[in-house]
Amino acid sequence: MKIHPPIEDSKSLAELCARLSTADYVTVDTEFMRENSYYPELCLIQIADDKEAAAIDPMAPGIDLKPLLDLMTENEDVLKVFHAGGQDLEIVYNLTGKTPFPLFDTQIAAMALGQGEQVGYSNLVDSYLGITVDKGARFTDWSRRPLDERQIDYAIADVTHLSTIFPKMLEKLRKTGRGLWLNEEMERIGNPDNYRVDLDQVWQRIRINSRKAEVLGRLKALARWREVEAQGKDLPRGRIVKDETLADIAANPPRKQSELSKVRGLSAAWAGNDIGGRMMAALENSGPMPADEMPGRDERRPSVGKDGALVADLLKLLLKIRSKEINVASKLLARTDDLEALAAGQRDQLAILEGWRFEQFGRDALALVEGRMAFAVKNGKLKMTRTEENL
């Protein structure tokens, strides 16, 4: 494979993307920094097919990334391959408002091949190629220039190894017939809604004990205000106000701005400055959380109850047995909330009762819930067996 020197100009990037636009697939990775910013600061992009690889410097003066972004989001003939690509997809979304398509995530594929629920890149490389990845440059400052040769080599290896691993994984998926299992998961991670910040939903990320509508209404308003401040200043949310401070203010709101000087976690200056004034305005304009937005009131999901919780535990045991039998990560096979919903009596809109999940797990799960299957011990091993009345 040909390894190009780092690309720092628009012409070389456009030529590279023109060549890659005819490839069957490209492997992609990014290096970024986000410790001191709201948006991840893109510092390096690595890309490869089976013939060539390059690191692209998005911080190079005047470089035009459009050919690369078009390749990611507009060219549907080239499959984009990532490993645990959530943050990479977020970066592309922030730059374009779109996500790469079509895409393939090797971490998710590894789940279908029985390699664990969140296999790391290093372990994947070791298992497929017998290569130990050098982690020495992992925590480097990717925003500093110039990047040294060791940094570039480390970054490029992420996509060159992946370009060798991907065809091997694809062949295994074909042999096992599990390729179709991944379609839904790839669509899920590629959904742009995953990376779109909904200002009216960001409050749900904050832990708070209260379930009072007034308190949650204030929390919603404060979380929305903080998100706007963080975006405008390009600072991490916690640099504006920490979660626990927002929760405390929502539960015990100050009556006037001067009282902000007494709030733990805020500077005394907030009692008189503009940002403190904007926070108070958000509080004053807040109202109780609407009934249909209150947590724990999803009418689509029936209440589990005490007996249902015991049934859910049996379903989790069945899931563990079945995952081991067919050598697939249990997280790919079924989610906990679906098991609890099934135990509570729900039968529609459950992934485990549709498609391949039903064939591999859902049919027996339903039979267990409805009393047509039971656990039994045979030769010292836990097995599922049909109940006598249904034989």
Short mmCIF file of N, CA, C and O in Angstrom, two decimals, residues 178-305:
data_model
loop_
_atom_site.label_atom_id
_atom_site.label_comp_id
_atom_site.label_asym_id
_atom_site.label_seq_id
_atom_site.Cartn_x
_atom_site.Cartn_y
_atom_site.Cartn_z
N ARG A 178 -24.58 -13.46 8.67
CA ARG A 178 -24.98 -12.45 9.65
C ARG A 178 -24.86 -11.01 9.15
O ARG A 178 -25.07 -10.07 9.91
N GLY A 179 -24.53 -10.86 7.90
CA GLY A 179 -24.39 -9.51 7.37
C GLY A 179 -25.67 -8.70 7.48
O GLY A 179 -25.64 -7.51 7.83
N LEU A 180 -26.80 -9.34 7.21
CA LEU A 180 -28.08 -8.63 7.27
C LEU A 180 -28.44 -8.21 8.69
O LEU A 180 -29.26 -7.31 8.89
N TRP A 181 -27.85 -8.87 9.68
CA TRP A 181 -28.12 -8.51 11.07
C TRP A 181 -27.69 -7.07 11.37
O TRP A 181 -28.20 -6.44 12.29
N LEU A 182 -26.74 -6.59 10.59
CA LEU A 182 -26.12 -5.30 10.91
C LEU A 182 -26.81 -4.11 10.28
O LEU A 182 -26.54 -2.97 10.66
N ASN A 183 -27.67 -4.35 9.31
CA ASN A 183 -28.27 -3.22 8.58
C ASN A 183 -28.96 -2.23 9.50
O ASN A 183 -28.77 -1.01 9.39
N GLU A 184 -29.77 -2.72 10.41
CA GLU A 184 -30.51 -1.85 11.31
C GLU A 184 -29.57 -1.05 12.20
O GLU A 184 -29.78 0.15 12.44
N GLU A 185 -28.51 -1.70 12.69
CA GLU A 185 -27.57 -1.02 13.57
C GLU A 185 -26.79 0.06 12.83
O GLU A 185 -26.53 1.14 13.37
N MET A 186 -26.41 -0.22 11.58
CA MET A 186 -25.68 0.78 10.80
C MET A 186 -26.58 1.98 10.50
O MET A 186 -26.13 3.14 10.52
N GLU A 187 -27.85 1.71 10.22
CA GLU A 187 -28.78 2.81 10.00
C GLU A 187 -28.96 3.64 11.27
O GLU A 187 -29.08 4.87 11.22
N ARG A 188 -28.97 2.97 12.39
CA ARG A 188 -29.15 3.67 13.67
C ARG A 188 -28.00 4.63 13.95
O ARG A 188 -28.21 5.80 14.27
N ILE A 189 -26.76 4.14 13.83
CA ILE A 189 -25.64 5.03 14.14
C ILE A 189 -25.45 6.11 13.09
O ILE A 189 -24.87 7.16 13.36
N GLY A 190 -25.95 5.85 11.87
CA GLY A 190 -25.83 6.85 10.81
C GLY A 190 -26.94 7.87 10.78
O GLY A 190 -26.90 8.80 9.96
N ASN A 191 -27.90 7.73 11.66
CA ASN A 191 -29.03 8.67 11.70
C ASN A 191 -28.55 10.05 12.15
O ASN A 191 -28.04 10.19 13.26
N PRO A 192 -28.71 11.08 11.33
CA PRO A 192 -28.25 12.42 11.70
C PRO A 192 -28.86 12.93 13.00
O PRO A 192 -28.26 13.77 13.69
N ASP A 193 -30.04 12.42 13.37
CA ASP A 193 -30.68 12.88 14.61
C ASP A 193 -29.83 12.58 15.83
O ASP A 193 -29.95 13.26 16.86
N ASN A 194 -28.95 11.58 15.74
CA ASN A 194 -28.07 11.24 16.86
C ASN A 194 -27.09 12.37 17.17
O ASN A 194 -26.59 12.47 18.30
N TYR A 195 -26.80 13.19 16.19
CA TYR A 195 -25.74 14.19 16.33
C TYR A 195 -26.30 15.62 16.31
O TYR A 195 -25.55 16.58 16.43
N ARG A 196 -27.61 15.72 16.19
CA ARG A 196 -28.27 17.01 16.21
C ARG A 196 -28.65 17.36 17.65
O ARG A 196 -29.33 16.60 18.32
N VAL A 197 -28.20 18.51 18.12
CA VAL A 197 -28.49 18.91 19.50
C VAL A 197 -29.88 19.52 19.57
O VAL A 197 -30.16 20.54 18.94
N ASP A 198 -30.77 18.89 20.33
CA ASP A 198 -32.12 19.41 20.55
C ASP A 198 -32.09 20.19 21.86
O ASP A 198 -31.98 19.61 22.95
N LEU A 199 -32.20 21.49 21.77
CA LEU A 199 -32.08 22.34 22.95
C LEU A 199 -33.15 22.05 23.99
O LEU A 199 -32.96 22.31 25.18
N ASP A 200 -34.27 21.49 23.56
CA ASP A 200 -35.35 21.19 24.49
C ASP A 200 -35.21 19.82 25.15
O ASP A 200 -36.03 19.44 25.99
N GLN A 201 -34.17 19.07 24.75
CA GLN A 201 -33.97 17.75 25.32
C GLN A 201 -32.68 17.62 26.13
O GLN A 201 -32.47 16.60 26.79
N VAL A 202 -31.82 18.63 26.10
CA VAL A 202 -30.51 18.50 26.74
C VAL A 202 -30.62 18.36 28.25
O VAL A 202 -29.70 17.85 28.90
N TRP A 203 -31.73 18.79 28.84
CA TRP A 203 -31.91 18.65 30.29
C TRP A 203 -31.88 17.19 30.72
O TRP A 203 -31.54 16.88 31.88
N GLN A 204 -32.22 16.28 29.83
CA GLN A 204 -32.30 14.86 30.18
C GLN A 204 -30.92 14.27 30.50
O GLN A 204 -30.85 13.18 31.06
N ARG A 205 -29.86 14.97 30.13
CA ARG A 205 -28.50 14.49 30.43
C ARG A 205 -28.11 14.75 31.87
O ARG A 205 -27.09 14.25 32.36
N ILE A 206 -28.88 15.56 32.57
CA ILE A 206 -28.50 16.02 33.91
C ILE A 206 -29.24 15.21 34.97
O ILE A 206 -30.46 15.09 34.93
N ARG A 207 -28.49 14.66 35.91
CA ARG A 207 -29.10 13.89 36.99
C ARG A 207 -29.71 14.81 38.03
O ARG A 207 -29.08 15.76 38.49
N ILE A 208 -30.95 14.53 38.38
CA ILE A 208 -31.63 15.29 39.42
C ILE A 208 -32.63 14.37 40.10
O ILE A 208 -33.27 13.54 39.45
N ASN A 209 -32.74 14.47 41.41
CA ASN A 209 -33.60 13.56 42.16
C ASN A 209 -35.08 13.94 42.07
O ASN A 209 -35.94 13.09 42.13
N SER A 210 -35.35 15.21 41.95
CA SER A 210 -36.73 15.68 41.96
C SER A 210 -37.49 15.25 40.71
O SER A 210 -36.93 15.18 39.62
N ARG A 211 -38.78 14.98 40.88
CA ARG A 211 -39.68 14.72 39.76
C ARG A 211 -40.85 15.70 39.78
O ARG A 211 -41.90 15.44 39.21
N LYS A 212 -40.63 16.84 40.42
CA LYS A 212 -41.65 17.88 40.44
C LYS A 212 -41.62 18.66 39.13
O LYS A 212 -40.56 19.01 38.62
N ALA A 213 -42.80 18.93 38.60
CA ALA A 213 -42.89 19.62 37.31
C ALA A 213 -42.23 20.99 37.35
O ALA A 213 -41.60 21.41 36.37
N GLU A 214 -42.35 21.69 38.46
CA GLU A 214 -41.76 23.04 38.57
C GLU A 214 -40.23 22.96 38.51
O GLU A 214 -39.58 23.77 37.85
N VAL A 215 -39.69 22.00 39.23
CA VAL A 215 -38.23 21.85 39.27
C VAL A 215 -37.70 21.44 37.90
O VAL A 215 -36.72 22.01 37.39
N LEU A 216 -38.35 20.48 37.27
CA LEU A 216 -37.89 20.01 35.96
C LEU A 216 -38.07 21.08 34.89
O LEU A 216 -37.29 21.17 33.95
N GLY A 217 -39.10 21.88 35.03
CA GLY A 217 -39.28 22.99 34.10
C GLY A 217 -38.14 23.98 34.18
O GLY A 217 -37.65 24.48 33.16
N ARG A 218 -37.71 24.27 35.42
CA ARG A 218 -36.56 25.18 35.59
C ARG A 218 -35.29 24.53 35.05
O ARG A 218 -34.46 25.20 34.42
N LEU A 219 -35.13 23.22 35.29
CA LEU A 219 -33.94 22.53 34.79
C LEU A 219 -33.89 22.57 33.27
O LEU A 219 -32.83 22.79 32.67
N LYS A 220 -35.02 22.35 32.63
CA LYS A 220 -35.09 22.40 31.17
C LYS A 220 -34.66 23.77 30.65
O LYS A 220 -33.87 23.88 29.70
N ALA A 221 -35.16 24.83 31.29
CA ALA A 221 -34.82 26.19 30.86
C ALA A 221 -33.34 26.49 31.09
O ALA A 221 -32.67 27.09 30.23
N LEU A 222 -32.82 26.05 32.23
CA LEU A 222 -31.41 26.29 32.54
C LEU A 222 -30.50 25.51 31.61
O LEU A 222 -29.46 26.02 31.17
N ALA A 223 -30.85 24.26 31.31
CA ALA A 223 -30.03 23.45 30.42
C ALA A 223 -30.00 24.03 29.02
O ALA A 223 -28.95 24.05 28.35
N ARG A 224 -31.14 24.51 28.56
CA ARG A 224 -31.21 25.15 27.24
C ARG A 224 -30.34 26.41 27.22
O ARG A 224 -29.58 26.63 26.27
N TRP A 225 -30.45 27.21 28.26
CA TRP A 225 -29.63 28.43 28.35
C TRP A 225 -28.15 28.09 28.33
O TRP A 225 -27.37 28.70 27.61
N ARG A 226 -27.74 27.10 29.12
CA ARG A 226 -26.32 26.73 29.18
C ARG A 226 -25.83 26.25 27.83
O ARG A 226 -24.69 26.57 27.42
N GLU A 227 -26.65 25.47 27.12
CA GLU A 227 -26.24 24.95 25.81
C GLU A 227 -25.97 26.09 24.84
O GLU A 227 -24.99 26.07 24.08
N VAL A 228 -26.86 27.09 24.84
CA VAL A 228 -26.68 28.24 23.95
C VAL A 228 -25.41 29.00 24.31
O VAL A 228 -24.64 29.42 23.44
N GLU A 229 -25.16 29.18 25.60
CA GLU A 229 -23.94 29.87 26.05
C GLU A 229 -22.70 29.09 25.62
O GLU A 229 -21.72 29.66 25.13
N ALA A 230 -22.72 27.76 25.81
CA ALA A 230 -21.57 26.93 25.47
C ALA A 230 -21.30 26.94 23.97
O ALA A 230 -20.14 27.03 23.53
N GLN A 231 -22.37 26.88 23.17
CA GLN A 231 -22.19 26.93 21.73
C GLN A 231 -21.63 28.28 21.29
O GLN A 231 -20.72 28.34 20.46
N GLY A 232 -22.17 29.34 21.85
CA GLY A 232 -21.74 30.68 21.45
C GLY A 232 -20.29 30.97 21.81
O GLY A 232 -19.59 31.66 21.07
N LYS A 233 -19.85 30.43 22.93
CA LYS A 233 -18.48 30.66 23.39
C LYS A 233 -17.53 29.54 22.97
O LYS A 233 -16.33 29.63 23.21
N ASP A 234 -18.07 28.47 22.37
CA ASP A 234 -17.31 27.28 22.01
C ASP A 234 -16.51 26.78 23.20
O ASP A 234 -15.29 26.57 23.13
N LEU A 235 -17.24 26.56 24.29
CA LEU A 235 -16.64 26.03 25.52
C LEU A 235 -17.41 24.79 25.96
O LEU A 235 -18.61 24.67 25.70
N PRO A 236 -16.74 23.86 26.66
CA PRO A 236 -17.47 22.71 27.19
C PRO A 236 -18.58 23.17 28.13
O PRO A 236 -18.45 24.19 28.81
N ARG A 237 -19.66 22.42 28.18
CA ARG A 237 -20.79 22.79 29.03
C ARG A 237 -20.36 23.04 30.47
O ARG A 237 -20.80 23.98 31.11
N GLY A 238 -19.50 22.16 30.96
CA GLY A 238 -19.08 22.27 32.35
C GLY A 238 -18.27 23.51 32.65
O GLY A 238 -18.14 23.90 33.82
N ARG A 239 -17.71 24.13 31.62
CA ARG A 239 -16.98 25.38 31.82
C ARG A 239 -17.94 26.55 32.06
O ARG A 239 -17.55 27.57 32.60
N ILE A 240 -19.17 26.40 31.59
CA ILE A 240 -20.18 27.43 31.83
C ILE A 240 -20.73 27.24 33.24
O ILE A 240 -20.55 28.10 34.12
N VAL A 241 -21.39 26.13 33.45
CA VAL A 241 -21.89 25.73 34.77
C VAL A 241 -21.90 24.21 34.82
O VAL A 241 -22.30 23.56 33.85
N LYS A 242 -21.48 23.64 35.92
CA LYS A 242 -21.48 22.19 36.05
C LYS A 242 -22.90 21.66 36.25
O LYS A 242 -23.79 22.37 36.73
N ASP A 243 -23.08 20.40 35.90
CA ASP A 243 -24.40 19.79 36.00
C ASP A 243 -25.00 19.89 37.40
O ASP A 243 -26.17 20.23 37.57
N GLU A 244 -24.18 19.56 38.41
CA GLU A 244 -24.72 19.54 39.76
C GLU A 244 -25.14 20.93 40.23
O GLU A 244 -26.10 21.07 41.00
N THR A 245 -24.47 21.96 39.72
CA THR A 245 -24.87 23.33 40.07
C THR A 245 -26.20 23.68 39.42
O THR A 245 -27.07 24.29 40.06
N LEU A 246 -26.37 23.29 38.15
CA LEU A 246 -27.65 23.54 37.49
C LEU A 246 -28.79 22.83 38.22
O LEU A 246 -29.88 23.40 38.42
N ALA A 247 -28.55 21.58 38.62
CA ALA A 247 -29.59 20.83 39.32
C ALA A 247 -29.93 21.49 40.65
O ALA A 247 -31.11 21.56 41.03
N ASP A 248 -28.92 21.99 41.33
CA ASP A 248 -29.15 22.65 42.62
C ASP A 248 -29.96 23.94 42.45
O ASP A 248 -30.87 24.24 43.22
N ILE A 249 -29.62 24.71 41.41
CA ILE A 249 -30.35 25.97 41.16
C ILE A 249 -31.78 25.67 40.76
O ILE A 249 -32.72 26.39 41.16
N ALA A 250 -32.00 24.61 39.97
CA ALA A 250 -33.36 24.25 39.57
C ALA A 250 -34.21 23.86 40.78
O ALA A 250 -35.40 24.20 40.86
N ALA A 251 -33.59 23.17 41.73
CA ALA A 251 -34.32 22.74 42.92
C ALA A 251 -34.49 23.87 43.93
O ALA A 251 -35.49 23.90 44.67
N ASN A 252 -33.51 24.77 43.99
CA ASN A 252 -33.55 25.87 44.97
C ASN A 252 -33.24 27.18 44.25
O ASN A 252 -32.14 27.74 44.40
N PRO A 253 -34.18 27.68 43.48
CA PRO A 253 -33.89 28.86 42.65
C PRO A 253 -33.72 30.14 43.46
O PRO A 253 -34.47 30.38 44.42
N PRO A 254 -32.71 30.95 43.11
CA PRO A 254 -32.55 32.25 43.77
C PRO A 254 -33.70 33.18 43.37
O PRO A 254 -34.23 33.10 42.26
N ARG A 255 -34.08 34.07 44.27
CA ARG A 255 -35.18 35.00 43.98
C ARG A 255 -34.71 36.19 43.16
O ARG A 255 -35.48 36.80 42.43
N LYS A 256 -33.42 36.54 43.27
CA LYS A 256 -32.89 37.66 42.52
C LYS A 256 -31.42 37.40 42.20
O LYS A 256 -30.77 36.54 42.83
N GLN A 257 -30.88 38.13 41.25
CA GLN A 257 -29.54 37.86 40.75
C GLN A 257 -28.47 38.01 41.83
O GLN A 257 -27.49 37.28 41.84
N SER A 258 -28.66 38.93 42.74
CA SER A 258 -27.64 39.16 43.78
C SER A 258 -27.40 37.90 44.61
O SER A 258 -26.33 37.72 45.19
N GLU A 259 -28.39 36.99 44.67
CA GLU A 259 -28.24 35.77 45.46
C GLU A 259 -27.36 34.74 44.78
O GLU A 259 -27.00 33.73 45.39
N LEU A 260 -27.02 34.97 43.50
CA LEU A 260 -26.14 34.03 42.80
C LEU A 260 -24.76 33.95 43.44
O LEU A 260 -24.05 32.96 43.29
N SER A 261 -24.36 35.00 44.17
CA SER A 261 -23.05 34.99 44.83
C SER A 261 -22.97 33.94 45.92
O SER A 261 -21.88 33.54 46.34
N LYS A 262 -24.14 33.44 46.36
CA LYS A 262 -24.18 32.45 47.44
C LYS A 262 -24.29 31.02 46.91
O LYS A 262 -24.29 30.08 47.69
N VAL A 263 -24.41 30.90 45.59
CA VAL A 263 -24.59 29.57 45.00
C VAL A 263 -23.23 28.88 44.86
O VAL A 263 -22.32 29.41 44.22
N ARG A 264 -23.13 27.72 45.45
CA ARG A 264 -21.88 26.96 45.35
C ARG A 264 -21.65 26.54 43.90
O ARG A 264 -22.55 25.99 43.26
N GLY A 265 -20.46 26.81 43.39
CA GLY A 265 -20.13 26.46 42.02
C GLY A 265 -20.17 27.64 41.08
O GLY A 265 -19.78 27.51 39.92
N LEU A 266 -20.65 28.80 41.56
CA LEU A 266 -20.66 30.01 40.74
C LEU A 266 -19.72 31.04 41.34
O LEU A 266 -19.58 31.14 42.57
N SER A 267 -19.10 31.81 40.46
CA SER A 267 -18.27 32.92 40.92
C SER A 267 -19.17 34.01 41.51
O SER A 267 -20.31 34.20 41.07
N ALA A 268 -18.64 34.73 42.50
CA ALA A 268 -19.41 35.83 43.10
C ALA A 268 -19.76 36.89 42.07
O ALA A 268 -20.75 37.62 42.22
N ALA A 269 -18.97 36.96 40.99
CA ALA A 269 -19.21 37.97 39.96
C ALA A 269 -20.55 37.77 39.26
O ALA A 269 -21.10 38.72 38.69
N TRP A 270 -21.09 36.55 39.30
CA TRP A 270 -22.37 36.27 38.64
C TRP A 270 -23.52 37.09 39.24
O TRP A 270 -24.55 37.26 38.62
N ALA A 271 -23.30 37.58 40.44
CA ALA A 271 -24.34 38.37 41.09
C ALA A 271 -24.61 39.68 40.36
O ALA A 271 -25.67 40.30 40.56
N GLY A 272 -23.67 40.10 39.49
CA GLY A 272 -23.86 41.37 38.81
C GLY A 272 -23.48 41.39 37.35
O GLY A 272 -23.66 42.42 36.69
N ASN A 273 -22.98 40.28 36.82
CA ASN A 273 -22.51 40.33 35.42
C ASN A 273 -23.60 39.89 34.44
O ASN A 273 -24.69 39.47 34.82
N ASP A 274 -23.27 39.99 33.14
CA ASP A 274 -24.26 39.71 32.09
C ASP A 274 -24.69 38.25 32.05
O ASP A 274 -25.86 37.94 31.84
N ILE A 275 -23.73 37.33 32.24
CA ILE A 275 -24.09 35.93 32.14
C ILE A 275 -25.01 35.52 33.27
O ILE A 275 -25.95 34.73 33.09
N GLY A 276 -24.78 36.11 34.45
CA GLY A 276 -25.69 35.87 35.57
C GLY A 276 -27.09 36.41 35.26
O GLY A 276 -28.10 35.80 35.61
N GLY A 277 -27.13 37.55 34.59
CA GLY A 277 -28.41 38.12 34.21
C GLY A 277 -29.15 37.25 33.22
O GLY A 277 -30.38 37.08 33.30
N ARG A 278 -28.41 36.64 32.28
CA ARG A 278 -29.06 35.77 31.30
C ARG A 278 -29.57 34.49 31.97
O ARG A 278 -30.61 33.95 31.59
N MET A 279 -28.82 34.00 32.95
CA MET A 279 -29.30 32.82 33.69
C MET A 279 -30.60 33.15 34.43
O MET A 279 -31.57 32.36 34.39
N MET A 280 -30.64 34.29 35.08
CA MET A 280 -31.85 34.66 35.82
C MET A 280 -33.03 34.84 34.87
O MET A 280 -34.16 34.47 35.20
N ALA A 281 -32.77 35.38 33.68
CA ALA A 281 -33.86 35.55 32.71
C ALA A 281 -34.41 34.19 32.29
O ALA A 281 -35.63 34.02 32.12
N ALA A 282 -33.52 33.21 32.12
CA ALA A 282 -33.97 31.87 31.77
C ALA A 282 -34.84 31.28 32.87
O ALA A 282 -35.88 30.66 32.60
N LEU A 283 -34.44 31.50 34.12
CA LEU A 283 -35.24 31.02 35.24
C LEU A 283 -36.60 31.68 35.30
O LEU A 283 -37.64 31.03 35.48
N GLU A 284 -36.59 33.01 35.13
CA GLU A 284 -37.84 33.77 35.25
C GLU A 284 -38.83 33.43 34.14
O GLU A 284 -40.04 33.51 34.33
N ASN A 285 -38.31 33.02 32.99
CA ASN A 285 -39.18 32.70 31.86
C ASN A 285 -39.59 31.23 31.81
O ASN A 285 -40.29 30.80 30.90
N SER A 286 -39.13 30.46 32.78
CA SER A 286 -39.44 29.02 32.78
C SER A 286 -40.82 28.78 33.36
O SER A 286 -41.38 29.61 34.08
N GLY A 287 -41.38 27.63 33.03
CA GLY A 287 -42.66 27.21 33.59
C GLY A 287 -42.59 25.75 33.95
O GLY A 287 -41.58 25.07 33.68
N PRO A 288 -43.61 25.21 34.57
CA PRO A 288 -43.61 23.78 34.93
C PRO A 288 -43.44 22.89 33.69
O PRO A 288 -43.89 23.24 32.60
N MET A 289 -42.80 21.78 33.87
CA MET A 289 -42.64 20.81 32.79
C MET A 289 -44.02 20.32 32.34
O MET A 289 -44.82 19.89 33.17
N PRO A 290 -44.32 20.38 31.03
CA PRO A 290 -45.61 19.85 30.55
C PRO A 290 -45.78 18.38 30.91
O PRO A 290 -44.80 17.63 30.96
N ALA A 291 -47.00 17.98 31.15
CA ALA A 291 -47.28 16.61 31.60
C ALA A 291 -46.76 15.57 30.62
O ALA A 291 -46.26 14.52 31.02
N ASP A 292 -46.86 15.87 29.30
CA ASP A 292 -46.43 14.87 28.32
C ASP A 292 -44.92 14.79 28.17
O ASP A 292 -44.41 13.93 27.44
N GLU A 293 -44.17 15.67 28.86
CA GLU A 293 -42.71 15.61 28.83
C GLU A 293 -42.13 15.08 30.12
O GLU A 293 -40.92 14.89 30.22
N MET A 294 -42.98 14.84 31.11
CA MET A 294 -42.48 14.35 32.39
C MET A 294 -41.85 12.96 32.23
O MET A 294 -42.38 12.12 31.50
N PRO A 295 -40.73 12.71 32.89
CA PRO A 295 -40.06 11.39 32.76
C PRO A 295 -40.91 10.28 33.37
O PRO A 295 -41.69 10.50 34.29
N GLY A 296 -40.73 9.10 32.81
CA GLY A 296 -41.42 7.94 33.35
C GLY A 296 -42.87 7.83 32.98
O GLY A 296 -43.63 7.09 33.61
N ARG A 297 -43.28 8.58 31.93
CA ARG A 297 -44.68 8.53 31.53
C ARG A 297 -44.84 8.15 30.06
O ARG A 297 -45.67 8.68 29.36
N ASP A 298 -44.01 7.24 29.63
CA ASP A 298 -44.11 6.75 28.26
C ASP A 298 -45.23 5.72 28.19
O ASP A 298 -45.08 4.59 28.62
N GLU A 299 -46.38 6.12 27.65
CA GLU A 299 -47.54 5.26 27.64
C GLU A 299 -47.37 4.05 26.72
O GLU A 299 -48.13 3.10 26.78
N ARG A 300 -46.35 4.11 25.86
CA ARG A 300 -46.13 2.98 24.96
C ARG A 300 -45.53 1.81 25.72
O ARG A 300 -45.57 0.67 25.26
N ARG A 301 -44.92 2.07 26.86
CA ARG A 301 -44.28 1.02 27.64
C ARG A 301 -45.09 0.74 28.89
O ARG A 301 -45.21 1.59 29.76
N PRO A 302 -45.67 -0.46 29.04
CA PRO A 302 -46.42 -0.77 30.25
C PRO A 302 -45.49 -0.89 31.45
O PRO A 302 -44.29 -1.15 31.30
N SER A 303 -46.05 -0.70 32.63
CA SER A 303 -45.26 -0.81 33.85
C SER A 303 -44.86 -2.26 34.07
O SER A 303 -45.65 -3.18 33.89
N VAL A 304 -43.61 -2.47 34.50
CA VAL A 304 -43.11 -3.83 34.68
C VAL A 304 -43.72 -4.47 35.92
O VAL A 304 -44.23 -5.58 35.89
N GLY A 305 -43.68 -3.78 37.06
CA GLY A 305 -44.20 -4.34 38.30
C GLY A 305 -43.24 -5.35 38.90
O GLY A 305 -42.25 -5.75 38.28
#
